[in-house]
Structure formats: C-alpha cells, structure tokens
Tab-separated table of C-alpha atoms (C1' of nucleotides) in Angstrom:
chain	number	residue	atom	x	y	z
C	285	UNK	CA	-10.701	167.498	-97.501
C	286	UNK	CA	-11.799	170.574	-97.203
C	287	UNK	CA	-15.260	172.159	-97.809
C	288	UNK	CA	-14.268	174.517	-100.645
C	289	UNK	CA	-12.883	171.145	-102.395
C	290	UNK	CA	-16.150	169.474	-102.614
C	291	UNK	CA	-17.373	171.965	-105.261
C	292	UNK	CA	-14.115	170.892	-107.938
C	293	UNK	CA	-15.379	166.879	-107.600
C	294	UNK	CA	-15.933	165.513	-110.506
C	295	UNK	CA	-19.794	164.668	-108.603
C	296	UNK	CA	-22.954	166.650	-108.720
C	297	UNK	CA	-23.881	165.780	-105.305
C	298	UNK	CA	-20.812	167.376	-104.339
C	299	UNK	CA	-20.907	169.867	-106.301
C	300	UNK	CA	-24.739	170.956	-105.245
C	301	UNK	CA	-23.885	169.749	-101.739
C	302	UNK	CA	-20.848	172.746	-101.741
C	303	UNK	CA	-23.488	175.140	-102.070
C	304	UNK	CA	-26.575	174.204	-99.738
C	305	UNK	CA	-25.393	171.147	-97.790
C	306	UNK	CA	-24.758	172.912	-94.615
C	307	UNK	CA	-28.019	172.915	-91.639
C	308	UNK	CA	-28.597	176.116	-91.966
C	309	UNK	CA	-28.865	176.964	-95.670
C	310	UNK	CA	-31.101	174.241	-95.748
C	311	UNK	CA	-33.355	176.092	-93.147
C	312	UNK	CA	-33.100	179.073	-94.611
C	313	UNK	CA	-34.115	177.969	-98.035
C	314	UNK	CA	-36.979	175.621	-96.403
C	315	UNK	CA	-38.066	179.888	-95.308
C	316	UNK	CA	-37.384	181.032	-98.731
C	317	UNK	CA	-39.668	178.644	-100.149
C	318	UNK	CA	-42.608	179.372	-97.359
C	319	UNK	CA	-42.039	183.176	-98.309
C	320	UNK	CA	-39.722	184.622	-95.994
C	321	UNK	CA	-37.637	187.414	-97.377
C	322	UNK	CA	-36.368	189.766	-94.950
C	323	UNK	CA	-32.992	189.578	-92.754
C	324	UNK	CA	-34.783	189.887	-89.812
C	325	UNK	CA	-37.192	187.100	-90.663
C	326	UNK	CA	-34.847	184.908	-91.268
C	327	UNK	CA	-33.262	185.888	-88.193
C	328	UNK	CA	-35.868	185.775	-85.595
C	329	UNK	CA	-37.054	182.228	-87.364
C	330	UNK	CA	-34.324	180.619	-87.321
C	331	UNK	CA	-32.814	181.683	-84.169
C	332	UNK	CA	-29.119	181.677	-85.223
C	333	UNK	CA	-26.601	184.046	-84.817
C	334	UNK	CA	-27.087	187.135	-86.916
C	335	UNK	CA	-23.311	186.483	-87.855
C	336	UNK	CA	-24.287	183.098	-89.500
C	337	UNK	CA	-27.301	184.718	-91.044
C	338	UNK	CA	-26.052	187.225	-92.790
C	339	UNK	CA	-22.990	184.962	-94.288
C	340	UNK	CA	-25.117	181.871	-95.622
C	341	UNK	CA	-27.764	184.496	-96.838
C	342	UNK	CA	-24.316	186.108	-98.782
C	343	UNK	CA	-23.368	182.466	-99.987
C	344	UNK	CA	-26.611	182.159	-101.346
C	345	UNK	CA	-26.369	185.248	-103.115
C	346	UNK	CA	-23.013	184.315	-104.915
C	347	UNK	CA	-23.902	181.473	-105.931
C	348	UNK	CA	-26.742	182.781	-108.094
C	349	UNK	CA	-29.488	180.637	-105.700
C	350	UNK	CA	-31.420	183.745	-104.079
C	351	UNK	CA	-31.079	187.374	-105.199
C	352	UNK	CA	-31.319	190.898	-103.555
C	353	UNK	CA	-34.100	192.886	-104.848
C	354	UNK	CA	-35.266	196.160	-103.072
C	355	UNK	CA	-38.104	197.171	-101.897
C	356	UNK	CA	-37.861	200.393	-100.299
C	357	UNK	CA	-35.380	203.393	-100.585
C	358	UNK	CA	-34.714	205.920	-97.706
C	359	UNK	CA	-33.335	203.767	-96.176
C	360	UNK	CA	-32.531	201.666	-98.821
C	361	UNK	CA	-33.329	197.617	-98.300
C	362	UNK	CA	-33.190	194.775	-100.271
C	363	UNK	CA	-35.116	191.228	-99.529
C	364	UNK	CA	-34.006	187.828	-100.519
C	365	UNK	CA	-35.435	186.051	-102.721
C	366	UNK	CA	-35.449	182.792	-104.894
C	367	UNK	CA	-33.651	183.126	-108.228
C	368	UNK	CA	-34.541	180.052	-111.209
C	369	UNK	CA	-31.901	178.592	-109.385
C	370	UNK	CA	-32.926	178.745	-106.331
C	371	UNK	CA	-36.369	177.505	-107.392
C	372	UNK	CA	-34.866	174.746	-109.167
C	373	UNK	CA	-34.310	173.307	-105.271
C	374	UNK	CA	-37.799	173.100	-105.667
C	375	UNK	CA	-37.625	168.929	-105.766
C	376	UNK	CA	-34.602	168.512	-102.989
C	377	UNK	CA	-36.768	170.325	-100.682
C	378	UNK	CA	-39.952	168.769	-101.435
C	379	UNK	CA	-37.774	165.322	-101.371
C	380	UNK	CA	-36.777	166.421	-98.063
C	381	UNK	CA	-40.331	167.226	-96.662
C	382	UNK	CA	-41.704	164.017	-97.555
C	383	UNK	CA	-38.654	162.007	-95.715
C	384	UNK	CA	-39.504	164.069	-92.653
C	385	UNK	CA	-43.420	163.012	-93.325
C	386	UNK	CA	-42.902	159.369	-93.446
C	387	UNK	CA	-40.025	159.204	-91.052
C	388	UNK	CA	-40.692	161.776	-88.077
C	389	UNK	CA	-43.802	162.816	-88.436
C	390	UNK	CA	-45.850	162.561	-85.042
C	391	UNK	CA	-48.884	160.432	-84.548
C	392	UNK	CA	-51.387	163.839	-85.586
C	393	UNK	CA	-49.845	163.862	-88.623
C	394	UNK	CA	-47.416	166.231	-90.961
C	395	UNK	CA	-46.916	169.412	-89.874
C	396	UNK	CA	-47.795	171.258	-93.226
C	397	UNK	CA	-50.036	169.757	-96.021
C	398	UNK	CA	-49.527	170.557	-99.639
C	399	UNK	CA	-51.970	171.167	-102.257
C	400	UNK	CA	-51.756	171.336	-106.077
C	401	UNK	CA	-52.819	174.310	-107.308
C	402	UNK	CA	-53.251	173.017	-110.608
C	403	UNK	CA	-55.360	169.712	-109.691
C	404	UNK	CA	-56.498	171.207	-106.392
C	405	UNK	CA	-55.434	168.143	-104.537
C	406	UNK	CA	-53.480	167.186	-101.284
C	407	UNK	CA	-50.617	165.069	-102.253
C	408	UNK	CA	-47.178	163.784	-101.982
C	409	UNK	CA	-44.037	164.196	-103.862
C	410	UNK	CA	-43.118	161.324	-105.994
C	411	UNK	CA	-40.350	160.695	-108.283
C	412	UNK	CA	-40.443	159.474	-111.693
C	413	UNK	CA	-38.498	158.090	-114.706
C	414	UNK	CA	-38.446	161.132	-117.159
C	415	UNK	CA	-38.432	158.317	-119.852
C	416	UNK	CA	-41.249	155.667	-118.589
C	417	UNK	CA	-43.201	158.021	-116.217
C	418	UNK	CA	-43.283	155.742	-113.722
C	419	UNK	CA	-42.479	156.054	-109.777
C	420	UNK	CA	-38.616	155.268	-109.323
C	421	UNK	CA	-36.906	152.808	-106.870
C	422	UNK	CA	-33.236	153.025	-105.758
C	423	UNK	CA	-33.355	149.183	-106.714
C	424	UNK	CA	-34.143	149.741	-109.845
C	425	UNK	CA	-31.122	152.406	-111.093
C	426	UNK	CA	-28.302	151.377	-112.500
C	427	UNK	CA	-25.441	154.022	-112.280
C	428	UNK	CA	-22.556	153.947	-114.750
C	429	UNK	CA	-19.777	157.033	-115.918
C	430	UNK	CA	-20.659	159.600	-118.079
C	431	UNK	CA	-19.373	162.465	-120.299
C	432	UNK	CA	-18.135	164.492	-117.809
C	433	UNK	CA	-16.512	161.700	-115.643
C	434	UNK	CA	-13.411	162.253	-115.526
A	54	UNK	CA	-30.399	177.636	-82.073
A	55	UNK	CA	-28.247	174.552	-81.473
A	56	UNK	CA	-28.278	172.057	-83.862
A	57	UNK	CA	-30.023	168.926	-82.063
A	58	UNK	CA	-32.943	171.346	-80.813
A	59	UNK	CA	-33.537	171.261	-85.310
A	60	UNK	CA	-35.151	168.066	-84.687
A	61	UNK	CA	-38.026	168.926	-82.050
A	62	UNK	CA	-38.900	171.201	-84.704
A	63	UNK	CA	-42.565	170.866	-85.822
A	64	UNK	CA	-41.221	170.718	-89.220
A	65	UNK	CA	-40.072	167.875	-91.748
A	66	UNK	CA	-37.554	169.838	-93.012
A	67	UNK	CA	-35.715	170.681	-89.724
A	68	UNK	CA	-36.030	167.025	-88.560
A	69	UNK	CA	-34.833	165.722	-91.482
A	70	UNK	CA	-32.342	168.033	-91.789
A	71	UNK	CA	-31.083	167.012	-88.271
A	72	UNK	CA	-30.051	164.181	-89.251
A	73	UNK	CA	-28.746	164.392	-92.679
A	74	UNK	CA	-27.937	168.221	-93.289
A	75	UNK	CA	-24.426	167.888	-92.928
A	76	UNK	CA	-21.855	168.172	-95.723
A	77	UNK	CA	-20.145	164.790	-94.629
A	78	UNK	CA	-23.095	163.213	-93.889
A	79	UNK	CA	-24.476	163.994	-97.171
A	80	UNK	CA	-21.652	162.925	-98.883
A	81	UNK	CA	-21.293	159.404	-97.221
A	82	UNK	CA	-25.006	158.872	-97.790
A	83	UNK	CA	-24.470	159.738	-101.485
A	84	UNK	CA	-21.240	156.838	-101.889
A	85	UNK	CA	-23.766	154.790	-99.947
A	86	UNK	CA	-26.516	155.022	-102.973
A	87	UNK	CA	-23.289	153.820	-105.138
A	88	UNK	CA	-22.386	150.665	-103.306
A	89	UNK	CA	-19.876	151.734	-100.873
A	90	UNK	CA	-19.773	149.987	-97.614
A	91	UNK	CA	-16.893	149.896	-95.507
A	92	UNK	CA	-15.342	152.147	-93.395
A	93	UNK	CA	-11.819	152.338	-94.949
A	94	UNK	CA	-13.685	153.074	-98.591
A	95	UNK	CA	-15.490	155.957	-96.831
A	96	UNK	CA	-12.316	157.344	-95.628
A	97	UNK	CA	-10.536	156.569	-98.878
A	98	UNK	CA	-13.064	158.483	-101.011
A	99	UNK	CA	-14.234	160.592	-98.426
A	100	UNK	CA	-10.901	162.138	-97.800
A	101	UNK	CA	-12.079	163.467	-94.637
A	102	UNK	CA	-10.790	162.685	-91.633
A	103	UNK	CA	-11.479	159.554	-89.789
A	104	UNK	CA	-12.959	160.841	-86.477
A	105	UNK	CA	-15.424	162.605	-88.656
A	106	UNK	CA	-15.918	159.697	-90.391
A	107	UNK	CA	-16.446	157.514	-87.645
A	108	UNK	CA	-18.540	159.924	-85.508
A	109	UNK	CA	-20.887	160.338	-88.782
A	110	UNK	CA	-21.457	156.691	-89.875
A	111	UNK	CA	-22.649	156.159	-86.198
A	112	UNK	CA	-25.001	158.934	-86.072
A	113	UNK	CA	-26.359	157.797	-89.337
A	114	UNK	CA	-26.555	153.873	-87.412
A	115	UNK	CA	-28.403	155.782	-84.303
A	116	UNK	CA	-30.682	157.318	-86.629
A	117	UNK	CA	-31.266	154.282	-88.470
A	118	UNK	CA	-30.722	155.313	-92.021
A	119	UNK	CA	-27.931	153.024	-91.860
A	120	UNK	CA	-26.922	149.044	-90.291
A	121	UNK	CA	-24.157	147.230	-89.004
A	122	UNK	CA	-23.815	144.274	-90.715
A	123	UNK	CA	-21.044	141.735	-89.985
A	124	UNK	CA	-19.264	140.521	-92.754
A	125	UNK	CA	-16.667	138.333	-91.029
A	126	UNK	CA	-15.321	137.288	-87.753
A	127	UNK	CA	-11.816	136.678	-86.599
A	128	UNK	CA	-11.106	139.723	-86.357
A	129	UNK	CA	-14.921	140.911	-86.174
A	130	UNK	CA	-15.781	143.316	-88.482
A	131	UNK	CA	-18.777	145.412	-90.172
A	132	UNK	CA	-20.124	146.944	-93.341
A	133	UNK	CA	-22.509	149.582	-93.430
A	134	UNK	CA	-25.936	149.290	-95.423
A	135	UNK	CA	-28.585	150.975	-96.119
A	136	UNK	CA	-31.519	150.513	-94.305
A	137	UNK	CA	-35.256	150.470	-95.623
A	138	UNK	CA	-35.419	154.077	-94.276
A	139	UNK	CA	-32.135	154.717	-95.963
A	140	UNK	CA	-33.285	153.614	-99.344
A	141	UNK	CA	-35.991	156.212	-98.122
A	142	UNK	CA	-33.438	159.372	-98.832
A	143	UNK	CA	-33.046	158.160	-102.332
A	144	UNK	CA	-35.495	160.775	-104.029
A	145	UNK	CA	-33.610	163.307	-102.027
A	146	UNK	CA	-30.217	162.015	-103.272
A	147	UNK	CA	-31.784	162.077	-106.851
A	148	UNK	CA	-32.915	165.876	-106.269
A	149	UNK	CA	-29.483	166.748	-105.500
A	150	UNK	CA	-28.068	165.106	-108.527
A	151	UNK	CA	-30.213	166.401	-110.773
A	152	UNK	CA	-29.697	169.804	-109.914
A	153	UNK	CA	-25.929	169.517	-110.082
A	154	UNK	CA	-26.435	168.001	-113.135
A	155	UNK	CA	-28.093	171.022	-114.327
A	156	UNK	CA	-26.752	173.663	-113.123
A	157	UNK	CA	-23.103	172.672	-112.548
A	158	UNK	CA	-22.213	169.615	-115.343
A	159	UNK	CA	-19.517	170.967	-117.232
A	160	UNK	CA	-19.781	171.269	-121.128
A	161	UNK	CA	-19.072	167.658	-121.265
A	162	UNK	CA	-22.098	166.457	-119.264
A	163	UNK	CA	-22.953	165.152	-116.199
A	164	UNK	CA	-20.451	162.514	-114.243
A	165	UNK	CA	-22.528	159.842	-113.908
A	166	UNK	CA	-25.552	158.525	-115.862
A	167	UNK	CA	-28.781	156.806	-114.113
A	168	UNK	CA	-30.389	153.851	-115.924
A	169	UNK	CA	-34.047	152.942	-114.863
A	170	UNK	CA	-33.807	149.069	-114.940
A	171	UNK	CA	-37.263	148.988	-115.400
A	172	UNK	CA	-37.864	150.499	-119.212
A	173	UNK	CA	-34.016	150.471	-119.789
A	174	UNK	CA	-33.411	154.253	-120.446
A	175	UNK	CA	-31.382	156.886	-118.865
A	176	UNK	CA	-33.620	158.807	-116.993
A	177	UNK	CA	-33.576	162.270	-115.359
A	178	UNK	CA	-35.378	162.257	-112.166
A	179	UNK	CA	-38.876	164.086	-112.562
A	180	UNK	CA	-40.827	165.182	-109.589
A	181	UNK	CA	-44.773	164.803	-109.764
A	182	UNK	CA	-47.741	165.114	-107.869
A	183	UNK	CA	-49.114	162.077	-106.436
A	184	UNK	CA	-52.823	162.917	-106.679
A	185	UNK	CA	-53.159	163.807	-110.665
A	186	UNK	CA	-49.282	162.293	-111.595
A	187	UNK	CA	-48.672	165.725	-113.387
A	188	UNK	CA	-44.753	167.097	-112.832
A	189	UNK	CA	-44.764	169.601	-109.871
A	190	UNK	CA	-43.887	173.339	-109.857
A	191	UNK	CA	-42.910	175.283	-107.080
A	192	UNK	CA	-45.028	178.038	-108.011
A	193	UNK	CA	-48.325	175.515	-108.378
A	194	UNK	CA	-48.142	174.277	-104.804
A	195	UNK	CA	-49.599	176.142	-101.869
A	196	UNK	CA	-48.647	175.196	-98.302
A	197	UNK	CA	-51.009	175.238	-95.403
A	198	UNK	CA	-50.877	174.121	-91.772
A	199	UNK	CA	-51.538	170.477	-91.175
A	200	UNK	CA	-52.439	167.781	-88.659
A	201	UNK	CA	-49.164	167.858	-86.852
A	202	UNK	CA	-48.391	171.455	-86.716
A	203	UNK	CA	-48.398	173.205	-83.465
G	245	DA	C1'	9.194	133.758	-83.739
G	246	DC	C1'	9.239	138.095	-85.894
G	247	DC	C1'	7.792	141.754	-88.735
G	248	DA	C1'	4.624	144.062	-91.998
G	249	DT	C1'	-0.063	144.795	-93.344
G	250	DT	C1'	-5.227	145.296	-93.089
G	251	DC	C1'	-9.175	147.148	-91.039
G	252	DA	C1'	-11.812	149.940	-87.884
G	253	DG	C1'	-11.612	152.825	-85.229
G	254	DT	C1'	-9.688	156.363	-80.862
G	255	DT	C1'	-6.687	160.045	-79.012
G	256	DT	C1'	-4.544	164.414	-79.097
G	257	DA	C1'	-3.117	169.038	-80.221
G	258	DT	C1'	-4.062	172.613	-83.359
G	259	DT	C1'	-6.950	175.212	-86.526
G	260	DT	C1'	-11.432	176.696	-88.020
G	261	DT	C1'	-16.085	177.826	-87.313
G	262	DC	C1'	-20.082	179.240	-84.563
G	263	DT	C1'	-22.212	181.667	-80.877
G	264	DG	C1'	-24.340	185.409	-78.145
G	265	DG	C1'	-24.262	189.932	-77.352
G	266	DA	C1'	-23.094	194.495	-78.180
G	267	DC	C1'	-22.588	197.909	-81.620
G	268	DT	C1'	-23.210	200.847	-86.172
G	269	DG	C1'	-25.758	203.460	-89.345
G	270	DA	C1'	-29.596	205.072	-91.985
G	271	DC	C1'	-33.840	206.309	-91.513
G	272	DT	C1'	-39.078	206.921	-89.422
G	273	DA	C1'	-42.488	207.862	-85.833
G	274	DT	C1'	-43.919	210.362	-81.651
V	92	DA	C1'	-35.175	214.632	-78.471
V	93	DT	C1'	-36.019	209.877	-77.908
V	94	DA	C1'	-37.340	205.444	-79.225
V	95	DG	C1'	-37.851	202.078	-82.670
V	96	DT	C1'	-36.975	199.394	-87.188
V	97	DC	C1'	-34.047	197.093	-90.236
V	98	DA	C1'	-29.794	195.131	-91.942
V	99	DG	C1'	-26.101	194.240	-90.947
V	100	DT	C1'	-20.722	194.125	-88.525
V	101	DC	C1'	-17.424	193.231	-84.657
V	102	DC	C1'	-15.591	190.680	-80.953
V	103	DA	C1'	-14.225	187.199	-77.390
V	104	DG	C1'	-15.213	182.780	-75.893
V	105	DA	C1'	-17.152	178.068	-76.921
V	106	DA	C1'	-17.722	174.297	-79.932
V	107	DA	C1'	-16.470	171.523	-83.845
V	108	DA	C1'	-13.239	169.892	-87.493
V	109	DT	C1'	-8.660	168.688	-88.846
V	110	DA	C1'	-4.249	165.913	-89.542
V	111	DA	C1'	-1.470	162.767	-87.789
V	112	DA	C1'	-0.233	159.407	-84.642
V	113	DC	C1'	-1.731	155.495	-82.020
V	114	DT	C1'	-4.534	151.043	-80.515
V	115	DG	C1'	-5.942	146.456	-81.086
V	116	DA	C1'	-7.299	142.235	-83.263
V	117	DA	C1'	-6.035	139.417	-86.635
V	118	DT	C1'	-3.499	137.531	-91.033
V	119	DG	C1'	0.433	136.448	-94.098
V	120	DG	C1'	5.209	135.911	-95.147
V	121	DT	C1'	9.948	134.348	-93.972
DNA sequence: ACCATTCAGTTTATTTTCTGGACTGACTAT
DNA sequence: ATAGTCAGTCCAGAAAATAAACTGAATGGT
C-alpha cells in the first residue's frame, strides 16, 4: 500500500493517521501546541532538514490542520498556526504526553507539568465514556461496524 | 535530526513518538486494539509489504508494547499481543479515532462504533482533567517545565 | 513418496524519500 | 556597501520502502 491510500480506508485511524502519522508532523504539532509559529522555529527546534520542514508544514496547511496568518508586511511573512482542526489534536497529543510520562519518563520525573487553568491544578489526561463519565479501559470496549462501514 | 536520537529527547512526545510515530506502526497497533494477532493477518490487512511488516512488529516486541506468544509447536509459531504497556496506547488510539471520526466520517458516519461494556452505550471518547474530572481544552491548560526537564 | 499449501519470515533489486548544505529573494540595520 | 534575518527552494548523495521471489518447517492429500 501506499501512503496516499491510507486516507480512502474505510478507518478513521487511517484516515487521521494519513494526515499526522509521520515523526515529524507529530513533532512539529507537539511545537505548535507549546507556541511555536515561525519557519525558523520550527526549524532550528527540530533540527530537520529545512526541505522536510517546509513540506510537512505545507501538508499541514492543506489539510486544513494549521493555517498561515501574517504578521508583518515588507517583507511579507506569515506564521503557522493551529486551525479548530488542528486544535482538535488537542487529546492525541495530550494522549501521547501521558504515554511518554508513564512509560519513559526518567527517575526526576516528566519533563513538562500541566496545569488546569480552569481548576488551577496539576493533572493528568484521562479518558472517559462520553455516556457514563467514567475513566475508560481498552477491556472494557466493545467495537462493532457502523454507518459508514463499508 | 535522525530519528532514534527522538527518543533521548527530554520530551514525552519525542520518546513516544520514537517508537510509535510511524504510519505502519500506527496502523498495526490500531488492528492490534481490534484483535488481530498474527503475522499473515497483519500483512493481509496491512497490505504493506512484509519486510516492513516484519521489521515493525519486532521493533514494537523490543519496545515492549507488544509479546511473542506461542500458540503452537510443530512447526513453532507466534502471535503477537498486546502488552500491559500496549493496552497503555489505547487512549492515544481512541484520540485518533475520534478525530477521524469527526473530521473525516463521511455523511454516513463513522466506520466503526465503540461500546463501553461498562454502562452499555456507545461512547465517544472524552478527554478530562484528572484533578477536578472536568473535560479538557487546549486553550485551558498551561505548560510549564517539570521535574525531568533539562 | 510426491506435491501443494500454510505460516512466518528473509533476500534482493528497484523506487521513493530524506538529508545536509548551498542558494535565492525580499527586506532591515549599521 | 555590507551583514543579517526570515522563509523558503534546489541539488546530489544517503537512507528507507517497495514488490516479488525465495527459505524453511511442517501438514494434508493422493
């Protein structure tokens, strides 16, 4: 298969994984969501080839997940950032952080701590049934077709 | 950057994302979360080739999000299963379903449906805050440096 | 005994992608 | 005039992915 394929599965992990399941879109929207905007941010953060850069950041663009907005003329430049979309990514990434947390984490602790604005707390993403409200297990979902199957 | 120096990152997202930020790897992790086990039904589904494959199941066994588990002898041969720390990547396999489902369902609906076991209802998958249980905004959180960072 | 089939890979040659480094172009600051 | 900033593009070589064939251990049929 090819990659361009994944995104006509009938699957939306496929379909979602088509647009940001690569390494480096991944880092770059881990950035996005700490605040980076700028090409050369990016760039000098991530450490990859401007090349790669400057094509995932285009990707990105296309698919409606960050936007170009400028912020100067004379010369004119633009800065990336997060679209609804894009902020809707929100959850993967947060999912991702807390893997990372539990799993590689050194003995000192997380590398970055994350408080709730709203109840001013330190905390931890968890996952919940949007019926029940309570904390989900993979044990405990049951996965069967549905409308759009195909 | 290469990508192995991603994981002696002093970041959760770069370490996790060294191991499973990887189309194919993302892919075989999500038609683990549905039950799939053996090699051939990778490669079946997968329709990737089976060096790929191969070479990504093992990294995912090295890692130990994945196990080996016999399942007869004569001639010996494996499955693969999740492992605890497997079952761990289930909130982010339930990120990137949900936002497939909503931004990229078709008019029909999403492809598959998720039953919590538990209260008996199809669910969405809602991400909350573990200190005051409220659902989580990207906008609400701040970020600061923690224990672990450099 | 012989041949086909299953399963889990490995090997190989070719195609595709990524990399580092130099370069472009519009402008500002000294 | 010269250097510097920013956002890229271009290029040749290196690395990774691909399809297709092959290996090897065993089973099942005739």
């Amino acid at each position: 298969m090819k990659w361009d394929d994944l995104a006509d599965q009938p699957c939306s992990v496929a379909r979602t994984v088509a647009v940001i399941g690569d390494r480096w879109t991944l880092m770059i929207l881990r950035d996005c969501f700490l605040g980076i905007r700028r090409f050369e941010d990016f760039q000098a953060r991530l450490g990859i080839s401007r090349t790669i850069t400057a094509e995932r950041l285009k990707a990105l663009v296309d698919e409606g997940v960050l936007k170009k907005v400028p912020y100067q003329d004379r010369p004119l430049r633009h800065e990336y950032r997060l679209t609804d979309k894009g902020l809707d990514l929100y959850p993967v990434m947060m999912a991702v952080v807390n893997f990372g947390d539990r799993h590689y984490a050194g003995e000192a602790g997380p590398p970055l701590l994350h408080r709730h604005r709203t109840c001013g707390c330190d905390f931890q993403p968890v996952i919940t049934c949007s019926a029940c409200h309570e904390p989900l297990a993979a044990r405990e979902v049951e996965t069967r077709a549905g409308p759009g199957a195909v």
